[in-house]
XYZ file of C-alpha atoms in Angstrom:
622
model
C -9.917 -24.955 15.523
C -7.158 -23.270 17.373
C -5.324 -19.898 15.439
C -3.314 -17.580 17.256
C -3.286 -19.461 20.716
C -7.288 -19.600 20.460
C -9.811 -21.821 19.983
C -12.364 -20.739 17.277
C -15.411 -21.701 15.134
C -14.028 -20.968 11.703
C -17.220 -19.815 9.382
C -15.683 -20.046 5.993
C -18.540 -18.289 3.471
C -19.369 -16.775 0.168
C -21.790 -14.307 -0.323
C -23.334 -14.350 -4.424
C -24.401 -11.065 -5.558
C -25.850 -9.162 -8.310
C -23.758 -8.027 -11.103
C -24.051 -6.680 -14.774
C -24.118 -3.563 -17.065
C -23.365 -0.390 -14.752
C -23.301 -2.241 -11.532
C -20.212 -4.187 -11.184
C -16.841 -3.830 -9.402
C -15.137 -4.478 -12.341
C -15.929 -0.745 -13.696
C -13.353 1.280 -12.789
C -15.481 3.747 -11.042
C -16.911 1.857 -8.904
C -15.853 0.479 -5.486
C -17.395 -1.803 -2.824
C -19.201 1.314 -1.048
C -20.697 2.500 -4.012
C -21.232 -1.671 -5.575
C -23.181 -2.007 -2.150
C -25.444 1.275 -2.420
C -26.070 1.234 -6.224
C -29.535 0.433 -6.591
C -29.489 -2.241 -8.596
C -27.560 -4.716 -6.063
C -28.865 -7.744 -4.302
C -27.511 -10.635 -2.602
C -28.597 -14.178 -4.064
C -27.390 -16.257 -1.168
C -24.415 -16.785 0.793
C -22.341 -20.542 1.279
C -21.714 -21.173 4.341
C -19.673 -23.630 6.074
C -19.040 -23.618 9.620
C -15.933 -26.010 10.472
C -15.394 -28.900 8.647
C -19.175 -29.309 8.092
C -20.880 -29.303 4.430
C -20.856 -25.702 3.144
C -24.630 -24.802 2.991
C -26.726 -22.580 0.494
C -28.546 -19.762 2.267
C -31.568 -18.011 0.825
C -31.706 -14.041 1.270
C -35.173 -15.131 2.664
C -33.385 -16.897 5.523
C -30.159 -14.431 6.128
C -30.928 -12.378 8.597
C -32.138 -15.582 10.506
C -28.650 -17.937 10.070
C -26.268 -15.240 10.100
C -27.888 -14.596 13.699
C -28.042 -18.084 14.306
C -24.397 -18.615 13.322
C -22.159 -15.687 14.768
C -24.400 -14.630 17.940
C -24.721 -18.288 19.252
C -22.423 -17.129 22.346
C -20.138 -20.305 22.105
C -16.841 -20.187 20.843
C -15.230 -16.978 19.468
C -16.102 -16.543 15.573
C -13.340 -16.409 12.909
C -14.313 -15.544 9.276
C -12.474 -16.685 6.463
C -13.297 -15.886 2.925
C -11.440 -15.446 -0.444
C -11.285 -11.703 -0.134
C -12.401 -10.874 3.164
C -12.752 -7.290 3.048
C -15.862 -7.627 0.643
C -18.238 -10.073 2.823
C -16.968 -9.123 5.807
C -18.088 -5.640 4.730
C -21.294 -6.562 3.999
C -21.592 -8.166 7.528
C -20.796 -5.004 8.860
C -23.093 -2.580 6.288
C -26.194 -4.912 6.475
C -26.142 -5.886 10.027
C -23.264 -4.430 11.823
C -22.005 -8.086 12.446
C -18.105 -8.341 13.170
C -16.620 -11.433 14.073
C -13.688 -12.231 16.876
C -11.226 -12.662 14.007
C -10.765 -12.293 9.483
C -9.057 -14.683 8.013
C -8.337 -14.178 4.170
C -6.833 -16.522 1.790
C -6.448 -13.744 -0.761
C -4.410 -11.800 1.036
C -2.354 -14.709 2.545
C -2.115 -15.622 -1.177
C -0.484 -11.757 -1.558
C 2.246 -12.734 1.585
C 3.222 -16.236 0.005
C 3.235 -15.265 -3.674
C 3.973 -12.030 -4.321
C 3.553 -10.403 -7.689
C 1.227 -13.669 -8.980
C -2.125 -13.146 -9.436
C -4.211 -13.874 -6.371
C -8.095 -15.330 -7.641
C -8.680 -17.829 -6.529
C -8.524 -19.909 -9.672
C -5.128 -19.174 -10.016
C -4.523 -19.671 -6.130
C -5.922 -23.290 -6.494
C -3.502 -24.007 -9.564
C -0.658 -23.124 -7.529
C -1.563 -25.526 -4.606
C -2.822 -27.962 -6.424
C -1.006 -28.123 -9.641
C -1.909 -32.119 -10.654
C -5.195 -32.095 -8.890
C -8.065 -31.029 -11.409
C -10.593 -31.934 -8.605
C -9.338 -29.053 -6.683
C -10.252 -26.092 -9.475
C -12.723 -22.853 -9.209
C -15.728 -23.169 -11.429
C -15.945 -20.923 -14.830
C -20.013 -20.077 -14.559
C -19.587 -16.632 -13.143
C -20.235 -14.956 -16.190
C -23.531 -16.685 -17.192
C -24.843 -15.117 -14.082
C -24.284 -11.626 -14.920
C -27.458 -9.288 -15.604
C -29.500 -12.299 -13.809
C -31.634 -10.876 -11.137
C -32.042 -12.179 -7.789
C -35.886 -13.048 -9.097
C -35.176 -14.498 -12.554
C -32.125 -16.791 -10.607
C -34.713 -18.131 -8.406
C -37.280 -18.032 -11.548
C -34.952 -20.414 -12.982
C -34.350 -23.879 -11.149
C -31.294 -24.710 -13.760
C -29.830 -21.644 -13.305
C -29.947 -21.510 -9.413
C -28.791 -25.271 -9.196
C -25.706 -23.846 -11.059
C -25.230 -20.812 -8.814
C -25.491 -23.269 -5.708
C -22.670 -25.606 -7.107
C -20.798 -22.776 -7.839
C -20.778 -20.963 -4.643
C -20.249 -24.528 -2.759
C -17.378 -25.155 -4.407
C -16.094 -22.064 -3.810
C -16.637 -21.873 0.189
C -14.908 -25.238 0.072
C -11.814 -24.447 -2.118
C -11.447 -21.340 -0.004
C -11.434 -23.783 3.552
C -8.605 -26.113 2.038
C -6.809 -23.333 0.710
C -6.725 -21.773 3.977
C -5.692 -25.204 5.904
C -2.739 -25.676 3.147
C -1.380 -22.306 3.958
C -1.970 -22.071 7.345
C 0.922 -24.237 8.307
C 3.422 -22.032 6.799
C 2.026 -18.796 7.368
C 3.630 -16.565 10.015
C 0.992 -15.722 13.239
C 2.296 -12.147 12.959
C 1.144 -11.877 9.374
C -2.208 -13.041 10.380
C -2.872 -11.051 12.868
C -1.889 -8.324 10.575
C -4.743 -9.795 8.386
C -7.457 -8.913 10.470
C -5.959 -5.537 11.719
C -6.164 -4.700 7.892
C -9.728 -6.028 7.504
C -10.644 -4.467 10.417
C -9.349 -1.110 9.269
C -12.085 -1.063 6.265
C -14.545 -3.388 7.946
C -14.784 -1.821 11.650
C -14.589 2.179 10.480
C -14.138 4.440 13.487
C -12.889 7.677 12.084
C -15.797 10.047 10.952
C -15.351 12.592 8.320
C -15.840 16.035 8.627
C -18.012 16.787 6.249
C -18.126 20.760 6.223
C -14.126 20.252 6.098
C -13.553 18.369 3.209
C -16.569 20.035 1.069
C -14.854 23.558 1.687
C -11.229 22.307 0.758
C -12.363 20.494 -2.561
C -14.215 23.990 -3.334
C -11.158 25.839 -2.810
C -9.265 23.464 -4.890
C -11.663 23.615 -7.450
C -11.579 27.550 -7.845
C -7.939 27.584 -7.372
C -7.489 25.074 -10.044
C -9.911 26.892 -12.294
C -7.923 30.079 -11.192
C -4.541 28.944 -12.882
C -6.164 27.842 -15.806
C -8.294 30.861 -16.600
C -4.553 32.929 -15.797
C -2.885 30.587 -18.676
C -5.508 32.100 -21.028
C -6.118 29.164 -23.624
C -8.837 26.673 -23.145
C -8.071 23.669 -20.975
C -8.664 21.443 -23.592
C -5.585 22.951 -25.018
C -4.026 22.445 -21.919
C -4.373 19.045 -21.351
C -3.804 17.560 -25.043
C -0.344 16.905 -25.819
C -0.776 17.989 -29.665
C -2.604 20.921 -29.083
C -0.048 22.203 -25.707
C 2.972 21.257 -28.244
C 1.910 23.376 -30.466
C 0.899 27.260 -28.506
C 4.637 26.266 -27.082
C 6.226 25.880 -30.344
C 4.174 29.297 -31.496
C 5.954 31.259 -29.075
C 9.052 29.857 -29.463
C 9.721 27.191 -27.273
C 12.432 24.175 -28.225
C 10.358 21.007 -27.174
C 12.161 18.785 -24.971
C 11.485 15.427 -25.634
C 11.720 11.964 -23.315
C 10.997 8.403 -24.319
C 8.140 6.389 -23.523
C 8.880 3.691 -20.659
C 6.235 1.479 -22.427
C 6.786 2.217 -26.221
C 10.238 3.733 -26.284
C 9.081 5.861 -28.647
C 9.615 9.442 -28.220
C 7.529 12.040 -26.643
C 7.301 16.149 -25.486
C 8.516 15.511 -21.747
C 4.944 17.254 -20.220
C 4.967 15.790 -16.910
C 5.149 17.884 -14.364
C 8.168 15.619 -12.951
C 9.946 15.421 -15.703
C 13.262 17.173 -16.333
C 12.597 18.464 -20.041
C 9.328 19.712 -18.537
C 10.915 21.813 -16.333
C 14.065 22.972 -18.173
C 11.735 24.804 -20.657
C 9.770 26.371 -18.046
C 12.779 27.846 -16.769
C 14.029 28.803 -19.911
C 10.963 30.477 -20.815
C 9.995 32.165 -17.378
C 7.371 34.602 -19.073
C 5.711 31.269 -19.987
C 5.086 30.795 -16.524
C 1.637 30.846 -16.696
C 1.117 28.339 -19.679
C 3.295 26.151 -18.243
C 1.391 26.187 -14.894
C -2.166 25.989 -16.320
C -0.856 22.784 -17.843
C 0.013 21.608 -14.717
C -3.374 22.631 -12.994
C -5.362 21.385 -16.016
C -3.734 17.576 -15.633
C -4.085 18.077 -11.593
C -7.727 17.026 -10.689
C -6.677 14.084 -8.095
C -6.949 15.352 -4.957
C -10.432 17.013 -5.918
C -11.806 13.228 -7.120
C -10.462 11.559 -4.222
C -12.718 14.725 -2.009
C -15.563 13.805 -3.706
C -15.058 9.853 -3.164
C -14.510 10.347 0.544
C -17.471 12.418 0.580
C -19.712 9.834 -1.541
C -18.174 6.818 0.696
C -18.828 8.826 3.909
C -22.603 9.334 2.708
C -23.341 5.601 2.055
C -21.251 4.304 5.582
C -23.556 6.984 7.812
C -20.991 9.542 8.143
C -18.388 6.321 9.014
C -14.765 6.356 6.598
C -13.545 2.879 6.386
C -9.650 2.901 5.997
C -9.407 0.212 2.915
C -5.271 -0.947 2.547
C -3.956 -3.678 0.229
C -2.177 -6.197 2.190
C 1.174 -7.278 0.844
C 0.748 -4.924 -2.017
C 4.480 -4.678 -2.802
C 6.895 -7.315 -2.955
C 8.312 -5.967 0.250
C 5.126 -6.154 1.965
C 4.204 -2.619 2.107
C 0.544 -1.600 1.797
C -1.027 -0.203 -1.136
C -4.079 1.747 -1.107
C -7.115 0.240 -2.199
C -10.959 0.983 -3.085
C -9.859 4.097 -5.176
C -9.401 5.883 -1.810
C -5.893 5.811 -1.686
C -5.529 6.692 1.632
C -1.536 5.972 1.800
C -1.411 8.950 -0.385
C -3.029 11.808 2.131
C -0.603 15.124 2.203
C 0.525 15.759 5.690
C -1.340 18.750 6.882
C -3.696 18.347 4.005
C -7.339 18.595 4.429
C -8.336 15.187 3.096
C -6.194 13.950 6.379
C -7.684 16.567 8.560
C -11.050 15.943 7.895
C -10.775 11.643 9.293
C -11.636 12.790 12.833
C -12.380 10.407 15.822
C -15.890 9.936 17.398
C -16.913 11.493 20.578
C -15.294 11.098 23.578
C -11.584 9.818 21.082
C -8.795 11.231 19.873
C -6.368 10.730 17.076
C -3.039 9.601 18.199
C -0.125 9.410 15.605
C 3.364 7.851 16.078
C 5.559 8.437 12.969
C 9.207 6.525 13.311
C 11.685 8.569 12.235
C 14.222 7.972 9.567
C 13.275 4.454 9.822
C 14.948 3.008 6.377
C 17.970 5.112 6.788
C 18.924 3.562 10.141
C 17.899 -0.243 8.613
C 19.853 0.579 5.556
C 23.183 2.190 7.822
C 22.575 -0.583 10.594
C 22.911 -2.985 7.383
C 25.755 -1.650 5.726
C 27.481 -1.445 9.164
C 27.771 2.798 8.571
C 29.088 3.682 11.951
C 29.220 7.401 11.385
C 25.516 7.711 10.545
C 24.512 4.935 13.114
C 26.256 7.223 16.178
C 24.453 10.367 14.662
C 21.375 8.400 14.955
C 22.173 6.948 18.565
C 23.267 10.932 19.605
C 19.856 11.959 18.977
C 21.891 14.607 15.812
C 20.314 15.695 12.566
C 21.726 13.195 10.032
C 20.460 15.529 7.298
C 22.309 18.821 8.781
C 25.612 16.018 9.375
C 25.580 14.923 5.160
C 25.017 18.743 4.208
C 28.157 19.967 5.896
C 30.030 17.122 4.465
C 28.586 18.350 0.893
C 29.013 22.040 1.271
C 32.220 21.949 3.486
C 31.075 23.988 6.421
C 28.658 23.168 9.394
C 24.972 23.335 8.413
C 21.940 23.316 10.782
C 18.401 23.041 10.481
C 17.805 26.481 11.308
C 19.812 29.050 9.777
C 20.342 26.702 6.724
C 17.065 25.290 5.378
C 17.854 25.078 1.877
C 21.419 23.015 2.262
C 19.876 20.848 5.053
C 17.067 20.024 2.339
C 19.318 19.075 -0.120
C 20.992 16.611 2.454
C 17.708 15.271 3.719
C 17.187 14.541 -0.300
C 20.777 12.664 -0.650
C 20.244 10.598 2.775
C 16.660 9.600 1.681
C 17.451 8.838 -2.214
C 21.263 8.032 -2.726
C 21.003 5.012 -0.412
C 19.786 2.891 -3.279
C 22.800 3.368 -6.094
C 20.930 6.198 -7.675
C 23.243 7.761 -10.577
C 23.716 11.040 -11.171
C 21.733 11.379 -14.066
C 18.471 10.356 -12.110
C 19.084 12.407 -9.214
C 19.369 15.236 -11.316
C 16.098 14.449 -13.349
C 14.447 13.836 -9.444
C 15.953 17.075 -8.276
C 14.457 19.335 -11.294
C 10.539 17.185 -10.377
C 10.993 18.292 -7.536
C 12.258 15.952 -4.475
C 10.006 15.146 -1.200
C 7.492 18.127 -1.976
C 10.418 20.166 -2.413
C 10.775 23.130 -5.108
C 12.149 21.597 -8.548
C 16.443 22.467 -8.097
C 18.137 22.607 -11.559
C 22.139 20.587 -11.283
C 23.881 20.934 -13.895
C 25.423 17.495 -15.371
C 28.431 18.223 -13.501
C 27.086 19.223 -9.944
C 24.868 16.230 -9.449
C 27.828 14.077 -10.296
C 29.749 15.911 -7.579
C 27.144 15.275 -5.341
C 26.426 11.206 -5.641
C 30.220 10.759 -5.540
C 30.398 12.693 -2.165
C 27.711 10.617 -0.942
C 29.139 7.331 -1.705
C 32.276 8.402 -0.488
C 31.114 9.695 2.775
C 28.688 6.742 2.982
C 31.529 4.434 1.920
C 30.125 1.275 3.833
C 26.944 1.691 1.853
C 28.110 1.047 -1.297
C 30.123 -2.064 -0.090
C 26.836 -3.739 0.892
C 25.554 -3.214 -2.530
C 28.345 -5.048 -3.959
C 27.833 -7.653 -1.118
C 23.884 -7.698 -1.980
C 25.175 -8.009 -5.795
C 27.200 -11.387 -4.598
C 23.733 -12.609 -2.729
C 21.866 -12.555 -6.180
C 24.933 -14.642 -7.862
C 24.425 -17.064 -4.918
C 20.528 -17.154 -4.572
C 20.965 -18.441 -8.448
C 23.503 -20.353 -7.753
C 21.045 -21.912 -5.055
C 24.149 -21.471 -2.297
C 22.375 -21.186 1.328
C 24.539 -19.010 4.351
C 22.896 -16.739 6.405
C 23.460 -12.851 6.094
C 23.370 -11.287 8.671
C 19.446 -11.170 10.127
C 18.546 -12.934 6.453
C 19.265 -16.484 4.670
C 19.972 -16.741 1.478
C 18.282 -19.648 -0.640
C 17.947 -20.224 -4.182
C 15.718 -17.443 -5.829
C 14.790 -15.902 -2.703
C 15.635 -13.904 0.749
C 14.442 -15.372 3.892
C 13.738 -12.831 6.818
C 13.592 -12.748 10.345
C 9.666 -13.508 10.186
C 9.888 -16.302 7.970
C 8.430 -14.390 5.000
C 10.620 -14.180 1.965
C 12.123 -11.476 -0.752
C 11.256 -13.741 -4.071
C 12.748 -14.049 -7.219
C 10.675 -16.244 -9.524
C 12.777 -17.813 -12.575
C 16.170 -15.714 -11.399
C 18.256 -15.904 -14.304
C 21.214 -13.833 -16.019
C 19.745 -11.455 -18.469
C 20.522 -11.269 -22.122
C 23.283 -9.308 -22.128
C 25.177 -11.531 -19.153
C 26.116 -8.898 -17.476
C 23.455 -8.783 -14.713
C 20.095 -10.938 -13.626
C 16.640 -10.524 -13.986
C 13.418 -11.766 -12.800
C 10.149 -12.517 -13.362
C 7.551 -10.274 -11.456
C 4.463 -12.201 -11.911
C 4.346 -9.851 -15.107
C 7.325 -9.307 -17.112
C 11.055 -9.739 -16.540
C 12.769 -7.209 -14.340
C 16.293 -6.426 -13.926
C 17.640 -7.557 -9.928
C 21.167 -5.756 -9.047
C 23.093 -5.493 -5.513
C 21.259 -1.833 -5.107
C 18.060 -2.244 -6.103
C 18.127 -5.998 -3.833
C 19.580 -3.469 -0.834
C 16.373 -1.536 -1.559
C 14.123 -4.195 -1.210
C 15.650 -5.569 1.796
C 15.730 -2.468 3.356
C 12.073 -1.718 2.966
C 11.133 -5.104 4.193
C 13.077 -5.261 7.082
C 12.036 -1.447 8.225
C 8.455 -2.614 6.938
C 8.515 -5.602 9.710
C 9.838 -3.511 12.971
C 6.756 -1.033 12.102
C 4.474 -3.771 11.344
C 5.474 -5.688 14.800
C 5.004 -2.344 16.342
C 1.956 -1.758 15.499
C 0.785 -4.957 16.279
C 2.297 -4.637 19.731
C 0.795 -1.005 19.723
C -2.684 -2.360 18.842
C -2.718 -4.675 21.540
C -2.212 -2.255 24.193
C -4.443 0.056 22.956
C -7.460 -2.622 22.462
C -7.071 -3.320 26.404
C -8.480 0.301 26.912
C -11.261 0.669 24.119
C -9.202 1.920 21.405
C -7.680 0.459 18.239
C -4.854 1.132 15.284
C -7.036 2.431 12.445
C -4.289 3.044 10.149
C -0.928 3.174 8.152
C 0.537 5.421 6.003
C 4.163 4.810 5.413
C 6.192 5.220 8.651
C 3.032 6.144 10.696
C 0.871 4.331 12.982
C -2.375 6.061 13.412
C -4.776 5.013 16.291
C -8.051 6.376 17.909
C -7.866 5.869 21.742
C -10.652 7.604 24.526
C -9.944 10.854 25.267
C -9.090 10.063 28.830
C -6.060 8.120 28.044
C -4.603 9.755 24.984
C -1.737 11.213 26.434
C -0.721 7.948 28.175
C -1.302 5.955 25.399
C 0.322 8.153 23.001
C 3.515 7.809 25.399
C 2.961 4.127 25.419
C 2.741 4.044 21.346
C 6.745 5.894 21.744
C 7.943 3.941 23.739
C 7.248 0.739 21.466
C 8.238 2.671 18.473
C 11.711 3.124 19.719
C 12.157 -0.423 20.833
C 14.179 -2.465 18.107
C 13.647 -6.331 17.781
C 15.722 -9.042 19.213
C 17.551 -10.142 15.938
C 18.600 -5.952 15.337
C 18.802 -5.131 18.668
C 21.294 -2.334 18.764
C 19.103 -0.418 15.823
C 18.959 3.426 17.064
C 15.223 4.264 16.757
C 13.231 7.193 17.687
C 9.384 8.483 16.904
C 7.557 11.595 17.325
C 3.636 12.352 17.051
C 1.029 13.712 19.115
C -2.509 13.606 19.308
C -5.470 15.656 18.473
C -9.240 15.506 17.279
C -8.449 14.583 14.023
C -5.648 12.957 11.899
C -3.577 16.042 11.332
C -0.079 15.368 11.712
């Protein structure tokens, strides 16, 4: 069937697999590296259907020989479709280093057409077929756990079962996939199998030595702080037990409510205000307060020792695993408890994903990217000619704030403070949480203490420097009365319909069940979870992000294209950077080339100011 302007065999399959007590990627320690190495897995058989044709039930016996059969008959390209791609197509690639001309994944497509809904595909099939009970996934997955590969084919019952099953599975999958198809942007799949091919197609290789010496020095430096807070760190990390050495030595507890309880609770976090109001009230404390934080930090050492394990089982390989559509804007989110849209810049965990032989590492970051969207959006033409002028809109707000001109160097600390406001005020942040953000800490940033007074003094200069901004919020507040009013007008590059935001791709901002809340003075919505509040900021927020998340995602589709002509490919995102590995010989043109689509804006924004900066080097260590 033709996708994307070509014509392909679509293979739609299913591979059934062992899983039970300690071997199942329902634990949460376990992902699909260490599911596929644990010693206990098999694979029971795979449905298969190629085309339209009856989806067929393949021994493990007879694998090797089909899969061979099927994707290396040198006919038409091969495009794979399954209900969660990234797991069979990864066992393609571990078992017999098989990758097909295209992924296709109903799962994620699921993600891009419902966001915030649960995305299984027994809830997929009850959304597109909601009075069809033929069309529903079978419930026998669960009397199949803790069988055995031999006891399933033991049991002729059992494996009749398991055949059904899988069948109807393979061909629920197929029609989802035809359903959606129609509506589904070519973009958006195409960003699909970039994203499979990310985790399924690894090309960065860790550095082993690296990222073993780093997680040692974290560990002893760790270990360091808490030995220096001299208490054990059981102490340190129990709420009761740290409440109370505080409280011995005469500390007020601050406390903060409980987002999920509301009751209230010593504010311990190392972001939160109360947190770190007493440590600077009680600076002799210093230490006790910083063991706590050590003590509670043991992240980034984890997430070292699960690149290391994942490195092990892929032959030294690191697959790049991102959530497609994670966030209702579309953004990524990390996945396969990797989390590898989470990597410090300059840290070691990013320095030690390093290209094979005879590549390099080429990273494009756009710069300021949702600032410009959100200032090309409100129509801010002070900020948009700073960005056009090539000036430092952070150094620009911070002489507005302090009333004298500030620049980057000779004025660090002031020119942080207005790279904090430009970043975070944008969104109708209050006073009273930019203070709280300020004393966390803001953008990796040293905590800054306001008083009540000062942060007040600060929003209200942004909003009055920014004064465009805060009319689109009250424009964006109008949109939500009209999308549940189910009025349709287009706004600027979007539409608004009832309940949703259409955008320039055809994807859309949704707002399931949009209602007024309780109160009456505002609307909410249903996430997929609960019901969520929706005003003119926080909808200017979303926009923002989804609009600055599709020029970056076009880019880097337009990027990967040019770079796939030459041997190399985009092998990552992490927020507002494109990261590809492209042959040594070329990296300096294609690292040009990567610019100079990075600061091209699409037709429907054309006169959007953007600019990127990178470079390139044997490893990821912008």
């Amino acid at each position: 069937m033709e996708i994307l302007g070509t014509d392909y065999d679509l293979i739609t399959l299913d591979y059934e697999t062992y899983y039970g007590t300690g071997c199942s990627l329902s634990l949460q320690s376990m992902n699909t590296f260490t599911y596929l190495a644990h010693p206990d897995f098999s694979i029971h058989g795979v449905g298969i259907k190629i085309n339209s044709a009856d989806t067929e039930w393949v021994r493990p016996e007879h694998l090797v020989e089909f899969q061979h059969d099927v994707f290396d008959e040198g006919g038409r390209p091969i495009a794979l479709l399954a209900h969660n791609t990234c797991f069979d197509a990864f066992i393609l690639h571990h078992f017999w280093d098989i990758h097909p001309s295209l992924y296709l994944d109903t799962l994620a497509m699921s993600r891009g057409m419902f966001p915030g809904r649960k995305h299984g595909l027994k809830e997929l099939a009850e959304r597109l077929w909601p009075n069809e009970p033929t069309m529903r996934k079978g419930e026998e997955l669960e009397s199949f756990r803790n069988v055995t590969t031999e006891q399933l084919y033991a049991d002729p019952a059992k494996l009749d079962a398991m055949i059904r099953y899988c069948i109807q599975d393979v061909d629920l999958t197929h029609a989802a996939f035809l359903k959606m198809l129609p509506y589904y942007p070519s973009d958006e799949l195409e960003l699909i199998h970039l994203t499979t091919q990310m985790m399924c197609e690894p090309m960065f290789v860790l550095n082993k030595q690296l990222i073993t010496e780093a997680r040692d020095q974290w560990i002893a430096e760790r270990q360091a702080v808490i030995d220096a807070a001299g208490i054990a760190e059981s102490t340190l990390v129990s709420n009761p037990k740290f409440e109370k050495v505080l409280t011995s030595r005469g500390v007020n507890i601050i406390h903060k409510a409980d987002l999920r309880t509301g009751k209230m609770k010593p504010a311990f976090g190392k972001a939160d205000l109360g947190f770190q109001q007493m440590k600077a009230a009680h600076p002799e404390l210093e230490h006790l307060f910083e063991g706590r934080v050590a003590a509670k930090s043991v992240g980034q050492i984890r997430r070292a020792d699960r690149f290391l394990e994942t490195a092990e089982i892929c032959g030294g390989q690191m697959p790049m695993p991102l959530k497609y559509y994670s966030a209702l804007t579309g953004r990524y989110g990390g996945g396969e408890l990797l989390n590898v849209q989470n990597m410090n810049r300059g840290s070691a965990l990013r320095k030690s994903l390093c290209a094979p032989p005879g590549y390099l590492v080429a990273v494009a970051d756009s710069s300021n990217i949702e600032a410009r969207m959100l200032a090309w959006l409100a129509g801010q033409q002070e900020l948009l000619d700073v960005f056009r002028s090539g000036g430092d809109v952070y150094s620009h707000f911070a002489t507005h704030l302090y009333g004298r001109p500030i620049d980057k160097k000779n004025d660090p600390h002031e020119r942080f403070i207005g790279k904090v406001c430009v970043l975070g005020l944008g969104y109708g942040q209050g006073h009273a949480r930019f203070r709280e953000n300020m004393a966390a800490g803001m953008l990796g940033g040293p905590p800054v203490l306001y008083s009540e007074q000062e942060a007040r003094e600060i929003v209200q200069t942004y909003r009055t420097v920014n004064y465009a901004i805060p009319a689109y919020w009250a424009a964006a507040q109008q949109a939500i009365v009209d999308m549940y009013m189910g009025n349709e007008y287009d706004w600027g590059p979007l539409r608004v319909v009832r309940n949703a935001i259409i955008m320039p791709n055809g994807m859309a901002l949704q707002y399931p069940g949009l209602r007024p809340d309780d109160d009456g003075e505002g609307f909410e919505y249903h996430n997929g979870q609960y019901w969520t509040r929706l005003y003119g900021p926080k909808l200017v927020e979303n926009i923002t992000q989804a609009l600055s998340r599709i020029v970056l995602f076009d880019q880097m589709l337009e990027i990967n294209r040019h770079v796939t002509q030459f041997d190399g490919r985009v092998v990552l995102n992490v927020h507002d950077e494109i990261i590809a590995i492209v042959p040594e010989a070329r990296a300096e043109e294609d690292f040009d080339k990567m610019i100079e689509i990075m600061c091209v804006p699409p037709e429907w924004c054309s006169d959007l100011p953007l600019d990127a900066e990178g470079g390139f080097d044997v490893s990821y260590s912008k």
